[in-house]
Amino acid sequence: MAPKFKLTAIYEKSLAALNGATVDLSRCATAGEIRFIDCAAAGEGVLRIYETNLNFPPKDVPYATASYVWRGYPPKKPRTTPRPTFTVKGAESGEPINIRLLTHLCAAAVQEGVELLWFDRLCIMQTSKEDKAWQIQQMHAVYARCAVCFVLPGGINRLVSLGEDTAWIHRAWTLQELLAPPRSFVLFEWTYGSGSYSGAAAGRITEVVARKCALADATDVLQLSIAGTMSFRRDKAKDATHRFSVPVHVFGAPESPQAWATMGALRLRGSEAGESAVWRSALMRTSSRPVDMIFSIMGLFDVSLNPAYFDKDDRVGATVALAKKILEKGRSATWIGASFHLPASSHLSGFPVFPKSSVSGQAMVSVGGRMKEVSTVVDGDYMSQWWLRHAPNGHIDDDGYLVVRVHAAAASLTDRRGDATPGVANASVGSETGAYRITDLRGRKWSVDKRQAISGSTQAMVLFVGSEGRLPSSKAYQFGEDTPIRAIAIEAHGRGKYNRVASFFLGKCFEQEIKTWRVAEVAIGGPKALSDEQLAIIRKKEHKDNVMLHVQ
């Protein structure tokens, strides 16, 4: 007989007594167990933390989760009296937990019919490397299994208004925390009571604590942030015309590439198109530990990597390990379409260059010798409202190279001036002899000759890597409607080893043309070699402990 679900209280203390104190679970918690906060007890002024005898409660015992940035925002004006807060042992680098905010969060959960809350700061033993590593492997399952997730865009020190521009959408872990749960709401500062909103999205704002905070659907808030505003009408308004405009910037500036990429990942989740959007969105995010940029999305691909295998700065090693497992599941190399405008990674040229990661600020990347915010260059002037369809399948070899069979044609760079307009130049094939020119996204001209044989000694070639699919948008594309084909150029840096050096948007006429190209097997990676440690992980056999919980 299966064991019955049981909650065991391991920590209990008055919230009033916690003001200025530190919560330490190291003496009462067991590594490798799921824990929850008692929301009803929090409403009565008590912090009670449970540990479970099962990994997750049964489906008839729902729980909530929270999504927030590790470091949020100080109040706009200095307070005359400090907010009551407490810290957590092992997590002193993050901001303290606002006691009042925690009670508001628990009140929102109870209002949604949930009395248990998984809140990582308090439900992970922050002093235990063993517990952290285990919890990271289960993180996707934690959010996927929850009944509802509450987004706190401003962190856990204070609630922010809808009109404040926060960094929530720029953080690594928040992408999974939005995509995995079945329902997500934003909890925000609000003084207007319950009512209805309209604009780019329509729905309801539900007050949680009178004149303090309220909830709104997270997908709607993201859509409203893309538009930048909404129209709101109070329930107690005298007539239907009594509406007023409210700015919505909590997920970034209107029409931001990051907001569009996140919306694409949200709308298309569970599909190949959604995976392409996940890569693009993750590329524009940041974390204090570079390796977390991979751990934070691996569950979205139904993959688990053991954090103990990777150094905290080894984003490259974790990336190639994730890519290998994705392909082993029979999925496509959708990361090729994460960005065609960024330079290629120097170690994994199938990927764009990896931005510099930090716990605060935004993801930055060096382009042409200058540091730029990734979202400003990830798609050039081409809106981030599309995804890569028909990406190639393949495998990762023992040297960390992506090996794929694709349509390919021999090519050579003939004009480095970069003065052509890609969309216009590639609107037609231009030759019936099998030799013609195409222009890459930097404006350089390449000569393509599909008549040439392709072998391991071919120095350069153009590869078909997919075609675009689109999200609905009111914006026009810079290159018009006639360049849906995606291709890349690769150059040899060793026998049978190639690295990506250019990208192309090709016209619809190439849909038939590429079918006449030769089918070739190519290995794309480098040009810099991976370290011995990284190669050892790639070649490592599976271990029984390297598993992730799968939730039905």
Coordinates of C-alpha atoms in Angstrom, one line a residue, residues 61-259:
V61 CA -3.8 18.8 -2.0
P62 CA -2.9 21.8 -4.1
Y63 CA 0.0 24.2 -3.4
A64 CA 1.2 27.6 -4.7
T65 CA 4.6 28.8 -5.8
A66 CA 6.2 32.2 -6.1
S67 CA 8.4 33.8 -8.7
Y68 CA 10.6 36.8 -7.9
V69 CA 14.0 38.4 -8.4
W70 CA 16.7 37.7 -5.8
R71 CA 17.3 41.4 -5.4
G72 CA 14.3 43.7 -5.9
Y73 CA 13.8 47.4 -5.6
P74 CA 14.1 49.8 -2.7
P75 CA 11.1 52.1 -2.0
K76 CA 10.9 55.2 -4.1
K77 CA 11.2 57.4 -1.0
P78 CA 13.1 56.5 2.2
R79 CA 10.7 55.3 4.9
T80 CA 10.6 56.9 8.3
T81 CA 10.2 53.5 9.9
P82 CA 11.9 50.4 8.5
R83 CA 9.7 47.6 7.2
P84 CA 9.6 44.5 9.4
T85 CA 11.9 41.9 7.7
F86 CA 13.9 38.8 8.4
T87 CA 16.7 37.0 6.6
V88 CA 17.5 33.3 5.9
K89 CA 20.7 31.6 6.9
G90 CA 22.8 30.9 3.8
A91 CA 20.9 33.5 1.7
E92 CA 22.2 36.7 3.2
S93 CA 23.3 37.9 -0.2
G94 CA 19.7 38.3 -1.2
E95 CA 17.4 41.0 0.1
P96 CA 15.5 40.3 3.4
I97 CA 11.9 39.0 3.3
N98 CA 9.3 41.6 4.0
I99 CA 7.0 40.1 6.6
R100 CA 4.0 42.1 5.5
L101 CA 4.6 41.1 1.8
L102 CA 4.8 37.4 2.9
T103 CA 1.4 37.6 4.6
H104 CA -0.1 39.3 1.5
L105 CA 1.3 36.5 -0.6
C106 CA -0.2 33.9 1.7
A107 CA -3.5 35.8 1.6
A108 CA -3.5 35.6 -2.2
A109 CA -2.9 31.8 -2.1
V110 CA -5.8 31.3 0.4
Q111 CA -8.0 33.5 -1.8
E112 CA -7.2 31.2 -4.7
G113 CA -8.1 28.1 -2.6
V114 CA -4.6 27.1 -1.7
E115 CA -3.1 26.7 1.8
L116 CA 0.4 25.5 1.1
L117 CA 3.1 27.7 -0.5
W118 CA 6.5 26.6 -1.9
F119 CA 8.7 29.7 -1.5
D120 CA 12.3 28.9 -2.4
R121 CA 14.0 31.2 0.0
L122 CA 12.4 29.4 2.9
C123 CA 11.7 26.0 1.4
I124 CA 15.3 25.2 0.2
M125 CA 17.9 24.6 2.9
Q126 CA 20.1 27.5 1.8
T127 CA 23.1 26.2 3.9
S128 CA 23.1 22.8 2.2
K129 CA 24.8 22.2 -1.1
E130 CA 23.2 18.7 -1.3
D131 CA 19.7 20.1 -0.8
K132 CA 20.3 22.9 -3.3
A133 CA 21.6 20.5 -6.0
W134 CA 18.6 18.2 -5.5
Q135 CA 16.0 21.0 -5.5
I136 CA 17.5 22.5 -8.7
Q137 CA 16.9 19.1 -10.4
Q138 CA 13.3 19.1 -9.3
M139 CA 12.6 22.8 -9.9
H140 CA 10.6 22.4 -13.1
A141 CA 8.5 19.7 -11.5
V142 CA 7.9 22.0 -8.5
Y143 CA 6.4 24.7 -10.7
A144 CA 4.7 22.3 -13.2
R145 CA 2.9 20.5 -10.3
C146 CA 1.7 23.6 -8.5
A147 CA -1.9 24.8 -8.7
V148 CA -1.0 28.5 -9.1
C149 CA 2.1 30.6 -9.2
F150 CA 2.3 34.2 -8.0
V151 CA 4.7 36.6 -9.7
L152 CA 6.3 39.3 -7.5
P153 CA 8.1 41.5 -10.1
G154 CA 9.7 43.7 -7.6
G155 CA 11.2 41.0 -5.3
I156 CA 10.4 40.1 -1.7
N157 CA 11.2 43.5 -0.1
R158 CA 8.1 45.3 -1.4
L159 CA 5.3 45.1 -3.9
V160 CA 5.6 47.3 -7.0
S161 CA 2.9 49.0 -9.0
L162 CA 2.0 48.0 -12.6
G163 CA 3.6 51.2 -13.8
E164 CA 7.1 50.4 -12.5
D165 CA 9.7 49.0 -14.8
T166 CA 11.2 46.0 -13.1
A167 CA 14.0 43.5 -14.0
W168 CA 11.8 40.4 -13.4
I169 CA 11.7 39.6 -17.1
H170 CA 15.5 39.8 -17.4
R171 CA 16.2 37.1 -14.7
A172 CA 17.1 33.5 -15.7
W173 CA 14.8 31.5 -13.4
T174 CA 11.7 33.6 -13.9
L175 CA 11.2 32.2 -17.5
Q176 CA 10.6 28.7 -16.2
E177 CA 8.5 30.0 -13.3
L178 CA 6.1 31.6 -15.9
L179 CA 6.0 28.8 -18.4
A180 CA 5.7 25.7 -16.2
P181 CA 2.7 26.4 -13.9
P182 CA -0.8 25.9 -15.2
R183 CA -1.9 29.3 -13.9
S184 CA 0.1 32.4 -13.0
F185 CA -1.0 35.7 -11.5
V186 CA 0.9 38.9 -10.8
L187 CA 0.6 40.3 -7.3
F188 CA 1.1 44.0 -7.3
E189 CA 0.6 47.2 -5.3
W190 CA -3.0 48.5 -5.9
T191 CA -5.3 51.0 -4.3
Y192 CA -8.3 51.0 -6.7
G193 CA -10.2 47.9 -5.6
S194 CA -11.4 45.1 -7.8
G195 CA -12.5 45.8 -11.4
S196 CA -12.1 45.1 -15.1
Y197 CA -9.3 46.0 -17.5
S198 CA -9.3 46.2 -21.3
G199 CA -6.8 47.1 -24.1
A200 CA -4.3 44.6 -25.5
A201 CA -5.9 42.1 -23.2
A202 CA -9.2 42.0 -21.2
G203 CA -9.8 40.5 -17.8
R204 CA -10.2 41.3 -14.1
I205 CA -8.1 42.7 -11.3
T206 CA -9.0 41.1 -8.0
E207 CA -8.2 42.9 -4.8
V208 CA -6.4 40.8 -2.1
V209 CA -5.8 43.2 0.7
A210 CA -8.0 46.3 0.7
R211 CA -6.1 49.4 -0.7
K212 CA -2.8 47.4 -0.6
C213 CA -2.5 44.8 -3.3
A214 CA -4.3 42.9 -6.0
L215 CA -4.0 40.1 -8.6
A216 CA -4.2 39.9 -12.4
D217 CA -3.5 37.2 -14.9
A218 CA 0.2 37.1 -15.7
T219 CA -0.2 36.4 -19.4
D220 CA -2.5 39.4 -19.7
V221 CA -0.1 41.6 -17.8
L222 CA 2.7 40.6 -20.2
Q223 CA 0.5 41.5 -23.2
L224 CA -0.5 44.8 -21.5
S225 CA 3.2 45.5 -20.9
I226 CA 3.9 45.1 -24.6
A227 CA 1.2 47.6 -25.3
G228 CA 2.3 49.9 -22.4
T229 CA -1.1 50.7 -21.0
M230 CA -4.6 49.5 -20.0
S231 CA -8.0 50.9 -19.4
F232 CA -9.5 50.1 -15.9
R233 CA -13.0 50.4 -14.6
R234 CA -13.8 49.9 -10.9
D235 CA -16.6 47.5 -10.0
K236 CA -18.3 50.3 -8.1
A237 CA -18.1 52.8 -10.9
K238 CA -21.2 54.8 -11.4
D239 CA -21.5 53.8 -15.1
A240 CA -19.7 51.8 -17.7
T241 CA -18.0 54.9 -19.2
H242 CA -16.1 55.6 -16.0
R243 CA -12.7 54.2 -17.0
F244 CA -9.2 55.6 -16.6
S245 CA -5.9 54.7 -18.1
V246 CA -3.2 52.9 -16.1
P247 CA 0.4 52.5 -17.4
V248 CA 1.8 49.0 -17.5
H249 CA 5.6 48.7 -17.6
V250 CA 6.1 46.0 -15.0
F251 CA 7.5 43.6 -17.6
G252 CA 9.6 46.1 -19.5
A253 CA 9.2 48.8 -22.1
P254 CA 6.4 48.5 -24.7
E255 CA 7.3 46.3 -27.7
S256 CA 10.5 45.1 -26.1
P257 CA 12.2 42.1 -27.7
Q258 CA 12.4 40.4 -24.4
A259 CA 8.6 40.8 -23.8

